[in-house]
Short mmCIF file of C-alpha atoms and ligand atoms in Angstrom, two decimals:
data_model
loop_
_atom_site.label_atom_id
_atom_site.label_comp_id
_atom_site.label_asym_id
_atom_site.label_seq_id
_atom_site.Cartn_x
_atom_site.Cartn_y
_atom_site.Cartn_z
CA MET A 860 69.25 158.59 67.17
CA THR A 861 69.85 161.86 67.86
CA ALA A 862 70.51 164.61 65.26
CA VAL A 863 71.81 168.37 65.43
CA ALA A 864 70.90 169.76 62.07
CA GLU A 865 72.14 173.01 62.79
CA PRO A 866 74.62 174.63 64.58
CA GLN A 867 73.57 176.87 66.90
CA THR A 868 75.31 180.14 65.83
CA SER A 869 75.05 181.45 61.83
CA PHE A 870 78.07 180.87 59.24
CA VAL A 871 80.42 183.54 59.05
CA THR A 872 80.71 183.86 54.92
CA GLY A 873 82.38 187.31 54.58
CA LEU A 874 85.99 188.51 53.49
CA PHE A 875 87.94 189.45 56.67
CA ILE A 876 90.89 191.89 55.20
CA ASP A 877 92.75 194.73 57.16
CA GLY A 878 91.02 193.82 60.37
CA ALA A 879 87.43 194.31 59.19
CA TRP A 880 84.76 192.05 57.77
CA SER A 881 82.87 192.95 54.32
CA ASP A 882 81.29 190.57 51.49
CA ALA A 883 81.98 190.31 48.02
CA ASP A 884 79.35 191.20 45.01
CA GLN A 885 79.76 187.21 44.06
CA THR A 886 78.94 184.02 46.39
CA PHE A 887 79.84 180.91 45.97
CA ASP A 888 77.05 177.87 46.74
CA ASP A 889 78.86 175.90 49.93
CA ILE A 890 76.90 172.59 49.96
CA ASN A 891 75.65 170.17 52.67
CA PRO A 892 77.17 166.74 51.45
CA ALA A 893 74.98 164.71 54.11
CA THR A 894 72.18 166.16 52.06
CA GLY A 895 73.35 167.79 49.01
CA ASP A 896 71.28 171.11 50.38
CA LEU A 897 72.70 174.58 50.19
CA LEU A 898 74.24 175.82 53.41
CA THR A 899 74.93 179.03 52.89
CA ARG A 900 76.37 181.10 49.93
CA VAL A 901 80.12 182.44 51.00
CA SER A 902 81.71 185.83 49.36
CA SER A 903 83.56 184.84 46.49
CA GLY A 904 87.18 186.91 46.85
CA ASP A 905 88.85 188.14 43.49
CA ALA A 906 92.21 189.22 42.55
CA ALA A 907 90.91 192.65 43.74
CA HIS A 908 90.44 191.06 47.27
CA ILE A 909 93.53 189.30 47.39
CA ASP A 910 95.13 192.68 45.80
CA ARG A 911 93.67 194.54 49.19
CA ALA A 912 94.43 191.13 51.50
CA VAL A 913 98.13 191.22 50.22
CA ALA A 914 98.90 195.26 51.04
CA ALA A 915 97.17 195.10 54.33
CA ALA A 916 99.68 192.16 55.44
CA ARG A 917 102.50 194.24 53.89
CA ALA A 918 101.49 196.72 56.04
CA ALA A 919 101.00 194.52 59.19
CA LEU A 920 104.44 193.09 58.30
CA GLU A 921 106.40 196.52 57.91
CA GLY A 922 104.71 198.46 60.87
CA SER A 923 102.70 196.75 63.78
CA TRP A 924 103.66 193.10 63.48
CA ALA A 925 107.13 194.11 63.04
CA ALA A 926 106.82 195.86 65.97
CA THR A 927 105.45 193.09 68.24
CA PRO A 928 108.61 191.30 69.96
CA GLY A 929 108.14 187.34 69.87
CA ALA A 930 106.72 186.61 73.53
CA ALA A 931 103.57 189.41 72.51
CA ARG A 932 103.19 187.32 69.37
CA GLY A 933 103.46 184.19 71.45
CA ALA A 934 100.60 185.62 74.33
CA LEU A 935 98.76 186.64 70.95
CA LEU A 936 98.48 182.77 69.76
CA TYR A 937 98.60 181.50 73.29
CA ARG A 938 95.28 183.66 73.49
CA LEU A 939 93.62 182.17 69.97
CA ALA A 940 94.59 178.60 71.12
CA ASP A 941 92.36 179.28 74.02
CA LEU A 942 89.21 181.01 71.93
CA VAL A 943 88.97 177.79 69.43
CA GLU A 944 89.26 175.58 73.00
CA ARG A 945 86.52 177.77 74.29
CA ASP A 946 84.84 177.50 70.35
CA ALA A 947 84.95 173.55 70.16
CA ALA A 948 81.78 172.36 69.79
CA GLU A 949 80.53 174.66 67.32
CA LEU A 950 84.04 174.58 65.38
CA ALA A 951 83.61 170.75 65.51
CA ARG A 952 79.59 170.62 64.87
CA LEU A 953 81.06 173.46 61.64
CA GLU A 954 83.33 171.41 60.20
CA ALA A 955 80.93 167.96 60.60
CA LEU A 956 78.42 170.16 58.88
CA ASP A 957 80.79 171.57 56.09
CA VAL A 958 82.93 168.23 55.21
CA GLY A 959 80.16 165.55 56.19
CA LYS A 960 82.31 164.15 58.58
CA PRO A 961 80.73 162.62 61.85
CA VAL A 962 80.88 164.95 64.49
CA GLY A 963 82.76 162.64 66.88
CA GLN A 964 85.62 163.22 64.61
CA PRO A 965 86.84 166.68 64.50
CA ALA A 966 85.77 166.77 68.00
CA MET A 967 88.89 163.98 68.81
CA LEU A 968 91.16 165.54 66.11
CA ASP A 969 91.04 168.33 63.70
CA ILE A 970 89.93 170.87 66.72
CA PRO A 971 92.21 169.59 69.77
CA ASN A 972 95.37 169.55 66.71
CA ALA A 973 94.76 172.96 65.69
CA VAL A 974 94.18 173.96 69.78
CA ALA A 975 97.91 172.55 69.98
CA THR A 976 99.54 173.52 67.22
CA PHE A 977 98.75 177.05 68.24
CA ARG A 978 100.29 176.10 71.83
CA HIS A 979 102.99 174.71 70.11
CA PHE A 980 103.97 177.93 67.75
CA ALA A 981 102.93 179.86 70.80
CA GLY A 982 106.17 178.43 72.66
CA TRP A 983 108.34 179.07 69.83
CA ALA A 984 107.86 182.71 69.49
CA ASP A 985 110.63 183.58 71.52
CA LYS A 986 112.86 181.31 70.86
CA ILE A 987 114.26 182.15 67.61
CA GLN A 988 117.59 181.99 67.72
CA GLY A 989 120.45 182.12 65.58
CA THR A 990 123.86 181.20 66.26
CA THR A 991 127.77 182.31 66.49
CA ILE A 992 129.94 180.61 63.86
CA PRO A 993 134.06 180.33 64.16
CA THR A 994 135.19 181.30 60.85
CA ALA A 995 139.15 181.53 59.52
CA GLY A 996 138.80 184.92 58.94
CA TYR A 997 139.05 187.75 56.34
CA LEU A 998 141.32 187.00 53.55
CA GLY A 999 143.96 186.26 55.85
CA MET A 1000 144.23 189.98 57.43
CA ALA A 1001 141.60 190.45 60.17
CA GLN A 1002 139.26 188.19 62.41
CA THR A 1003 135.59 188.25 61.96
CA HIS A 1004 133.03 187.92 64.12
CA SER A 1005 130.05 185.77 62.53
CA TYR A 1006 126.30 185.22 63.54
CA THR A 1007 123.19 184.48 61.73
CA VAL A 1008 119.14 185.67 62.45
CA ARG A 1009 116.63 183.81 61.48
CA GLU A 1010 114.11 186.54 59.80
CA PRO A 1011 110.60 186.12 58.83
CA VAL A 1012 109.94 185.57 55.17
CA GLY A 1013 107.58 187.87 54.49
CA VAL A 1014 103.91 187.60 53.18
CA ILE A 1015 102.86 184.41 53.63
CA GLY A 1016 99.59 182.82 51.08
CA ALA A 1017 98.23 179.83 52.25
CA ILE A 1018 95.98 177.62 50.89
CA VAL A 1019 93.95 175.00 52.32
CA PRO A 1020 92.38 172.08 50.95
CA TRP A 1021 88.40 170.89 52.84
CA ASN A 1022 89.43 167.85 54.17
CA THR A 1023 90.71 168.71 57.91
CA PRO A 1024 90.53 172.39 56.88
CA LEU A 1025 91.23 174.07 60.62
CA MET A 1026 93.30 171.25 61.51
CA ILE A 1027 95.46 172.61 57.75
CA ALA A 1028 94.79 175.91 58.85
CA ALA A 1029 96.43 176.01 62.11
CA TRP A 1030 99.36 174.41 60.63
CA LYS A 1031 100.33 176.90 58.30
CA LEU A 1032 98.66 180.18 60.99
CA GLY A 1033 100.87 178.79 63.84
CA PRO A 1034 104.87 178.63 62.43
CA ALA A 1035 103.72 181.58 60.36
CA LEU A 1036 102.38 183.95 62.79
CA ALA A 1037 105.16 182.69 65.58
CA ALA A 1038 108.30 183.40 63.32
CA GLY A 1039 106.65 187.24 62.81
CA ASN A 1040 104.63 186.47 59.01
CA THR A 1041 102.02 187.71 58.50
CA ILE A 1042 99.56 185.86 56.32
CA VAL A 1043 96.59 186.03 53.46
CA VAL A 1044 94.00 182.37 54.12
CA LYS A 1045 92.24 181.64 51.34
CA PRO A 1046 90.14 178.76 52.44
CA PRO A 1047 88.46 176.10 49.99
CA GLU A 1048 85.57 176.49 48.31
CA ASP A 1049 83.95 173.15 49.26
CA ALA A 1050 84.09 173.82 53.49
CA PRO A 1051 85.24 177.16 54.22
CA LEU A 1052 82.81 178.05 57.13
CA SER A 1053 85.11 176.78 60.02
CA ILE A 1054 88.43 178.86 58.43
CA LEU A 1055 86.00 181.70 58.59
CA HIS A 1056 84.81 181.46 62.31
CA LEU A 1057 88.54 181.27 62.96
CA GLY A 1058 88.80 184.57 61.43
CA LYS A 1059 86.72 185.43 64.17
CA LEU A 1060 88.63 184.39 66.88
CA ILE A 1061 91.62 185.89 65.44
CA GLU A 1062 89.52 188.91 65.69
CA GLU A 1063 88.52 188.53 68.81
CA ALA A 1064 92.14 188.02 70.17
CA GLY A 1065 93.73 191.14 69.40
CA PHE A 1066 96.19 190.57 66.59
CA PRO A 1067 97.02 193.50 64.82
CA ALA A 1068 94.79 194.73 61.69
CA GLY A 1069 96.36 192.85 58.56
CA VAL A 1070 98.36 190.41 60.82
CA VAL A 1071 95.76 187.84 58.93
CA ASN A 1072 93.67 188.04 56.68
CA ILE A 1073 91.04 185.04 54.92
CA VAL A 1074 89.90 185.48 51.22
CA PRO A 1075 87.37 182.59 50.54
CA GLY A 1076 86.78 181.88 47.15
CA LEU A 1077 87.54 179.86 44.29
CA GLY A 1078 90.85 178.19 43.65
CA SER A 1079 91.28 179.42 39.85
CA THR A 1080 90.23 182.98 40.78
CA ALA A 1081 91.38 183.73 44.58
CA GLY A 1082 93.77 180.67 44.91
CA ALA A 1083 95.31 181.75 41.24
CA ALA A 1084 95.52 185.41 41.94
CA LEU A 1085 97.30 184.85 45.39
CA VAL A 1086 100.10 182.06 43.78
CA ALA A 1087 100.63 185.21 40.81
CA HIS A 1088 100.62 188.13 43.20
CA PRO A 1089 104.63 189.96 43.67
CA GLY A 1090 103.64 190.75 47.23
CA VAL A 1091 103.73 187.64 48.39
CA ASP A 1092 106.64 185.81 49.46
CA LYS A 1093 105.93 182.42 50.20
CA ILE A 1094 103.32 179.62 49.44
CA SER A 1095 102.16 177.06 51.63
CA PHE A 1096 100.24 175.02 49.92
CA THR A 1097 98.23 172.09 50.87
CA GLY A 1098 96.17 170.19 48.36
CA SER A 1099 96.42 168.11 44.80
CA PRO A 1100 99.25 167.16 43.17
CA GLU A 1101 97.94 168.97 40.01
CA VAL A 1102 97.16 172.51 41.56
CA GLY A 1103 100.80 171.78 43.64
CA ARG A 1104 102.67 171.57 40.08
CA GLN A 1105 101.06 174.36 38.63
CA ILE A 1106 101.35 177.23 42.02
CA GLN A 1107 105.66 175.48 41.93
CA LYS A 1108 105.53 176.76 37.81
CA SER A 1109 103.68 179.56 38.66
CA ALA A 1110 105.26 180.59 42.23
CA ALA A 1111 108.99 180.31 39.69
CA ASP A 1112 107.88 183.51 38.06
CA THR A 1113 108.63 185.72 41.46
CA PHE A 1114 110.84 183.33 42.90
CA LYS A 1115 108.42 182.56 45.82
CA ARG A 1116 109.63 180.38 48.56
CA VAL A 1117 106.86 177.09 48.23
CA THR A 1118 106.12 174.56 50.76
CA LEU A 1119 103.88 171.84 48.70
CA GLU A 1120 101.82 169.09 51.10
CA LEU A 1121 100.06 167.02 48.72
CA GLY A 1122 98.60 163.52 48.23
CA GLY A 1123 100.00 159.93 48.87
CA LYS A 1124 98.98 156.31 48.53
CA THR A 1125 100.68 155.05 52.04
CA PRO A 1126 101.26 151.48 52.13
CA GLN A 1127 100.51 149.76 55.42
CA ILE A 1128 102.95 146.49 55.48
CA VAL A 1129 101.70 143.77 58.08
CA CYS A 1130 104.92 141.77 58.61
CA GLU A 1131 104.56 138.36 59.48
CA ASP A 1132 105.54 138.63 62.89
CA ALA A 1133 102.54 141.50 63.83
CA ASP A 1134 99.66 141.66 65.93
CA VAL A 1135 97.24 140.99 63.38
CA VAL A 1136 94.80 142.21 65.44
CA ALA A 1137 96.14 145.46 65.91
CA ALA A 1138 97.07 146.17 62.75
CA ILE A 1139 93.38 144.97 60.91
CA ASN A 1140 92.22 147.96 64.14
CA GLY A 1141 94.81 150.48 63.35
CA ILE A 1142 94.62 149.45 59.20
CA ALA A 1143 90.60 149.95 59.20
CA MET A 1144 91.03 153.19 60.83
CA GLY A 1145 93.61 154.52 58.42
CA LEU A 1146 91.01 153.59 55.55
CA PHE A 1147 88.16 154.47 56.74
CA PHE A 1148 88.51 157.77 59.39
CA ASN A 1149 87.32 161.16 57.57
CA GLN A 1150 85.49 158.71 54.48
CA GLY A 1151 88.60 157.79 53.66
CA GLU A 1152 89.52 162.47 52.75
CA VAL A 1153 93.20 161.35 54.20
CA CYS A 1154 96.02 162.52 52.26
CA ALA A 1155 98.27 159.60 54.87
CA ALA A 1156 94.85 157.54 54.36
CA GLY A 1157 96.29 153.66 54.34
CA THR A 1158 95.32 152.61 51.20
CA ARG A 1159 97.61 150.01 49.72
CA ILE A 1160 97.49 147.12 52.16
CA LEU A 1161 100.40 144.86 52.18
CA VAL A 1162 99.77 141.23 53.75
CA HIS A 1163 102.36 139.18 54.26
CA ARG A 1164 100.85 135.48 53.08
CA SER A 1165 100.54 133.73 55.97
CA HIS A 1166 97.68 136.83 57.18
CA TYR A 1167 96.29 137.21 54.05
CA ASP A 1168 92.79 135.70 53.92
CA THR A 1169 92.60 136.16 58.08
CA VAL A 1170 93.57 140.39 56.81
CA VAL A 1171 91.09 140.75 53.56
CA ASP A 1172 88.32 139.05 55.84
CA ALA A 1173 88.59 141.14 59.01
CA LEU A 1174 89.02 144.53 56.46
CA ALA A 1175 85.34 143.19 54.58
CA GLN A 1176 83.89 142.91 57.83
CA ALA A 1177 85.13 146.25 58.84
CA ALA A 1178 83.87 147.62 55.95
CA ASP A 1179 80.15 145.78 55.73
CA ALA A 1180 80.01 147.27 59.92
CA GLN A 1181 80.06 150.70 59.30
CA VAL A 1182 77.18 152.95 59.53
CA LEU A 1183 77.09 155.91 57.44
CA GLY A 1184 74.40 158.59 57.58
CA ASP A 1185 73.85 162.22 59.41
CA PRO A 1186 77.49 162.80 60.33
CA PHE A 1187 75.13 164.14 63.77
CA ALA A 1188 73.83 161.04 64.67
CA GLU A 1189 75.07 158.94 67.52
CA THR A 1190 75.50 155.70 65.46
CA THR A 1191 77.08 157.33 62.77
CA THR A 1192 81.09 156.22 61.84
CA MET A 1193 81.13 157.00 58.31
CA GLY A 1194 80.01 160.62 56.90
CA ALA A 1195 79.64 161.37 53.58
CA LEU A 1196 81.80 162.29 51.13
CA VAL A 1197 82.52 166.50 50.62
CA SER A 1198 81.13 166.69 47.31
CA GLU A 1199 79.00 165.41 44.16
CA LYS A 1200 81.75 165.75 42.21
CA GLN A 1201 84.24 163.80 44.70
CA LYS A 1202 81.42 161.47 45.38
CA GLN A 1203 81.58 160.58 41.14
CA ARG A 1204 85.42 160.70 41.38
CA VAL A 1205 85.15 157.75 44.40
CA LEU A 1206 82.64 155.15 42.20
CA ASP A 1207 84.70 156.25 38.87
CA TYR A 1208 88.30 154.53 40.24
CA ILE A 1209 85.55 151.70 41.93
CA GLU A 1210 84.60 150.66 38.51
CA LYS A 1211 88.11 151.15 36.87
CA GLY A 1212 89.23 148.98 40.22
CA LYS A 1213 86.61 146.24 39.25
CA ALA A 1214 87.19 146.62 35.66
CA GLU A 1215 91.03 146.12 36.28
CA GLY A 1216 90.13 142.62 37.57
CA ALA A 1217 90.66 143.10 41.32
CA ARG A 1218 88.57 141.11 43.61
CA LEU A 1219 85.69 143.57 45.04
CA VAL A 1220 85.43 141.86 48.70
CA ALA A 1221 83.04 144.70 50.14
CA GLY A 1222 80.94 147.96 49.30
CA GLY A 1223 81.55 149.45 45.93
CA THR A 1224 78.04 150.91 45.97
CA GLN A 1225 76.71 154.30 46.80
CA PRO A 1226 74.09 153.59 49.26
CA ASP A 1227 70.23 154.90 48.21
CA GLN A 1228 69.90 157.84 50.07
CA PRO A 1229 70.53 161.90 49.82
CA GLY A 1230 74.08 163.30 50.10
CA PHE A 1231 77.25 161.99 48.91
CA PHE A 1232 77.65 158.50 50.30
CA VAL A 1233 79.99 155.99 48.81
CA ARG A 1234 79.63 152.06 50.42
CA PRO A 1235 83.51 151.52 52.26
CA THR A 1236 84.97 149.58 49.85
CA ILE A 1237 87.81 146.73 49.64
CA PHE A 1238 89.60 145.15 46.98
CA ALA A 1239 91.66 142.03 47.31
CA ASP A 1240 94.21 140.34 45.25
CA VAL A 1241 95.17 144.45 43.80
CA ASP A 1242 98.26 144.37 41.56
CA ASN A 1243 100.22 147.09 42.32
CA ARG A 1244 100.92 148.47 38.83
CA SER A 1245 96.88 148.88 38.71
CA THR A 1246 94.69 152.37 38.19
CA ILE A 1247 93.79 151.38 42.17
CA ALA A 1248 96.86 151.02 43.80
CA ARG A 1249 98.46 154.01 42.02
CA GLU A 1250 96.45 157.06 42.07
CA GLU A 1251 95.43 158.78 44.82
CA ILE A 1252 91.55 157.94 45.23
CA PHE A 1253 90.86 160.16 48.28
CA GLY A 1254 87.62 158.24 49.17
CA PRO A 1255 87.12 155.18 51.67
CA VAL A 1256 88.92 152.36 49.30
CA GLY A 1257 91.22 150.17 50.21
CA ALA A 1258 93.91 147.62 47.78
CA VAL A 1259 94.90 144.67 49.52
CA ILE A 1260 98.14 143.22 48.28
CA PRO A 1261 99.94 140.10 49.10
CA PHE A 1262 103.92 139.51 50.29
CA ASP A 1263 106.10 136.70 50.58
CA THR A 1264 109.01 138.46 51.37
CA VAL A 1265 109.66 141.94 53.62
CA GLU A 1266 112.27 142.86 50.09
CA GLU A 1267 108.92 142.35 48.52
CA ALA A 1268 106.97 144.52 50.36
CA ILE A 1269 109.54 146.92 50.18
CA ALA A 1270 109.90 146.78 46.59
CA ILE A 1271 106.06 147.07 46.31
CA ALA A 1272 105.98 149.69 48.97
CA ASN A 1273 108.44 152.28 47.53
CA ASP A 1274 106.98 151.64 44.06
CA THR A 1275 104.64 154.67 44.05
CA GLU A 1276 105.27 158.47 42.96
CA TYR A 1277 103.81 159.38 46.20
CA GLY A 1278 106.12 159.32 49.33
CA LEU A 1279 103.85 160.82 52.36
CA ALA A 1280 103.52 158.31 54.95
CA ALA A 1281 103.85 154.50 55.83
CA THR A 1282 103.21 152.31 58.45
CA ILE A 1283 105.23 148.65 59.44
CA TRP A 1284 102.66 146.29 61.59
CA THR A 1285 105.00 144.14 63.17
CA GLN A 1286 106.59 143.08 67.03
CA ASN A 1287 110.26 142.61 65.74
CA VAL A 1288 111.89 145.84 66.82
CA SER A 1289 115.29 145.51 64.20
CA LEU A 1290 112.37 144.74 61.35
CA ALA A 1291 110.94 147.95 62.66
CA HIS A 1292 113.73 150.19 62.37
CA THR A 1293 115.53 148.10 58.80
CA LEU A 1294 111.51 149.12 57.13
CA ALA A 1295 111.41 152.27 58.46
CA ALA A 1296 115.03 153.19 57.60
CA LYS A 1297 114.35 151.37 53.58
CA VAL A 1298 110.66 152.94 52.89
CA ARG A 1299 110.76 156.25 50.93
CA ALA A 1300 108.18 158.39 53.00
CA GLY A 1301 108.29 161.84 55.02
CA ALA A 1302 106.35 159.69 57.84
CA VAL A 1303 107.03 155.99 58.84
CA TRP A 1304 104.60 154.74 62.28
CA VAL A 1305 105.50 151.45 63.57
CA ASN A 1306 102.17 150.01 65.29
CA GLY A 1307 99.95 153.14 64.69
CA TRP A 1308 98.42 154.89 62.04
CA ALA A 1309 98.67 158.67 61.97
CA ALA A 1310 100.22 159.55 65.42
CA ILE A 1311 100.51 163.28 64.25
CA ASP A 1312 102.21 165.82 66.49
CA PRO A 1313 102.59 169.79 66.09
CA ALA A 1314 105.93 168.93 67.03
CA LEU A 1315 106.77 166.32 64.59
CA PRO A 1316 108.14 167.36 61.26
CA TRP A 1317 105.44 166.87 58.46
CA GLY A 1318 105.65 166.56 54.41
CA GLY A 1319 106.43 164.26 52.13
CA MET A 1320 109.09 162.75 49.62
CA LYS A 1321 108.50 162.30 45.78
CA ALA A 1322 105.24 163.81 44.47
CA SER A 1323 103.76 164.08 48.24
CA GLY A 1324 105.57 167.22 48.30
CA ILE A 1325 108.14 169.48 49.02
CA GLY A 1326 109.39 170.71 52.84
CA ARG A 1327 108.08 170.35 55.97
CA GLU A 1328 105.76 171.83 57.98
CA LEU A 1329 105.32 171.74 61.87
CA GLY A 1330 107.82 171.53 64.99
CA TRP A 1331 111.32 173.64 64.15
CA ALA A 1332 111.01 172.49 60.57
CA GLY A 1333 107.73 174.86 60.56
CA ILE A 1334 109.89 177.50 62.26
CA VAL A 1335 112.79 177.00 59.18
CA ALA A 1336 110.39 177.08 56.46
CA ASN A 1337 108.92 180.53 57.66
CA THR A 1338 111.99 181.91 58.06
CA GLU A 1339 115.07 183.00 55.86
CA GLU A 1340 118.79 182.79 57.79
CA LYS A 1341 120.74 185.83 57.55
CA VAL A 1342 124.43 185.68 58.12
CA VAL A 1343 125.79 188.71 59.35
CA THR A 1344 130.04 189.32 59.62
CA VAL A 1345 131.75 191.90 60.98
CA VAL A 1346 135.50 192.18 60.01
CA LEU A 1347 137.14 193.05 63.01
P1 NAD B 2825 92.51 170.99 45.60
O1 NAD B 2825 94.31 171.36 45.29
O2 NAD B 2825 91.83 170.67 44.23
O3 NAD B 2825 93.00 172.27 45.94
C1 NAD B 2825 93.13 172.78 47.38
C2 NAD B 2825 93.37 174.59 47.45
O4 NAD B 2825 93.66 175.05 46.34
C3 NAD B 2825 91.72 174.70 47.73
O5 NAD B 2825 91.80 175.95 48.78
C4 NAD B 2825 91.37 175.20 46.16
O6 NAD B 2825 90.12 176.42 45.91
C5 NAD B 2825 93.03 175.74 46.07
N1 NAD B 2825 93.29 175.54 44.42
C6 NAD B 2825 92.86 175.24 43.04
N2 NAD B 2825 93.07 175.27 42.29
C7 NAD B 2825 94.19 176.70 42.15
C8 NAD B 2825 94.88 177.23 41.58
N3 NAD B 2825 95.32 176.93 40.42
N4 NAD B 2825 95.48 178.10 42.13
C9 NAD B 2825 95.73 178.31 43.63
N5 NAD B 2825 95.04 177.45 44.62
C10 NAD B 2825 94.10 176.67 43.42
O7 NAD B 2825 92.67 169.70 46.75
P2 NAD B 2825 91.50 169.55 47.20
O8 NAD B 2825 91.08 168.37 46.30
O9 NAD B 2825 91.24 170.22 48.22
O10 NAD B 2825 92.51 167.86 48.58
C11 NAD B 2825 92.48 167.09 48.20
C12 NAD B 2825 94.16 167.03 47.98
O11 NAD B 2825 94.52 167.40 49.34
C13 NAD B 2825 94.41 165.47 47.64
O12 NAD B 2825 95.36 165.16 46.87
C14 NAD B 2825 94.77 165.63 49.51
O13 NAD B 2825 96.22 164.80 49.34
C15 NAD B 2825 95.91 166.73 49.66
N6 NAD B 2825 95.93 166.91 50.98
C16 NAD B 2825 97.30 166.91 51.61
C17 NAD B 2825 97.91 166.81 52.50
C18 NAD B 2825 99.21 166.83 53.33
O14 NAD B 2825 99.38 167.40 54.21
N7 NAD B 2825 99.85 166.20 52.22
C19 NAD B 2825 96.84 166.88 53.18
C20 NAD B 2825 95.42 167.10 53.11
C21 NAD B 2825 94.94 167.05 51.61
#
């Protein structure tokens, strides 16, 4: 077993405000999920730090950044992408160490996706255009000339979760900066290290002071202060529905713009004509990737009765085959959950699943080893009204549910408060489009899982969120549209 326990460089643990690094008086402990040991102590920003960061962001918004044309903003984002690519191995290592995931996963997804996101939005920075709009004229007295422009929203507060911190930070930084906004980022307290390293790269890339500020801290202090701050024009939040709800209420006091990227209970629908082998492989990935700590994890597996036993058996085998352990060991396929709290939450849901009568066919236990590990778990014969089918577990727990007709499958798929994503496994192109139209979710994948890309809009329906990130939708979400009418 090859293990690389520690990264090669020391951790960045301070606050990045107005282009300078400092330490807060208070710190919080950052724990290694794979061992339960202390990794490092990180500066814990408070309301005063948020205040300074927002002031710096405001000054940059109206000063240096306003004077930086789109092409120059794009050049900075391209440089940042190159630096992230240069440090990809180190960033992947930090993500594995801090989140507990196998190091190959951030090396394959999180870091390349962040690079691609910065490049995608670098390209947009000098292409954000308005339109000219013909009108009926001014009160019948004069003709008019009307046009629109897209202006930055202003100072953006970005609040990031711990499951894929660098990637989601890039999803917020890329479009915000391309569109001319300045930003205060609040990294997750469970896994802040990759975003703090990114701060060093932002500094090295040469962004003007105050354009990007990073204030690590607790959600209840730094996060809440950012949301309440009257100098913040928009909150871009990714995290739990509970906190999202609080943020929307709090933001109403100052009429902040809000985008909320929240949880999910993604259905994976295996139709009668599906390529079952491909479906099983895709479903296993959708359940076990990132320890199931994925907002779009495909946790409700709806299977046509003709394939039901095959899929249940194969998923149980796939779960049992997962090798849990050191995120840096080559043999590891699944890492640790991010914290003791998250581990307990997942174990509690497993107990609820058993108590509510679902049939446990794999996992359900924690292995006898240090760290926050839970065996990947599959429940069969799950009632869609039961707790494990309704609530987001955010761990490697799948609920398999049989169906007989596509109408029934759609009814079950949509019988949820969430609407983030859905996967449809079918070889019938007509059925694929019919089901895609009927399922209420922000993203529908046919014959694949989590086919995400910076060019594609991302966000949820219903309790999965409000607004969209990425692609042109990301630019729209980070601009205010102004119309100018000249009476001729
Ligand atoms: P969380 O809501 O506990 O925390 C998310 C962030 O919000 C953290 O930075 C935290 O410090 C901060 N926060 C906590 N309380 C706050 C408050 N009162 N005010 C302001 N900020 C506060 O979520 P989490 O446990 O870090 O992440 C898991 C959740 O995130 C899951 O529900 C998951 O589905 C969701 N998620 C969604 C997406 C998506 O794109 N839709 C992506 C990843 C994760």
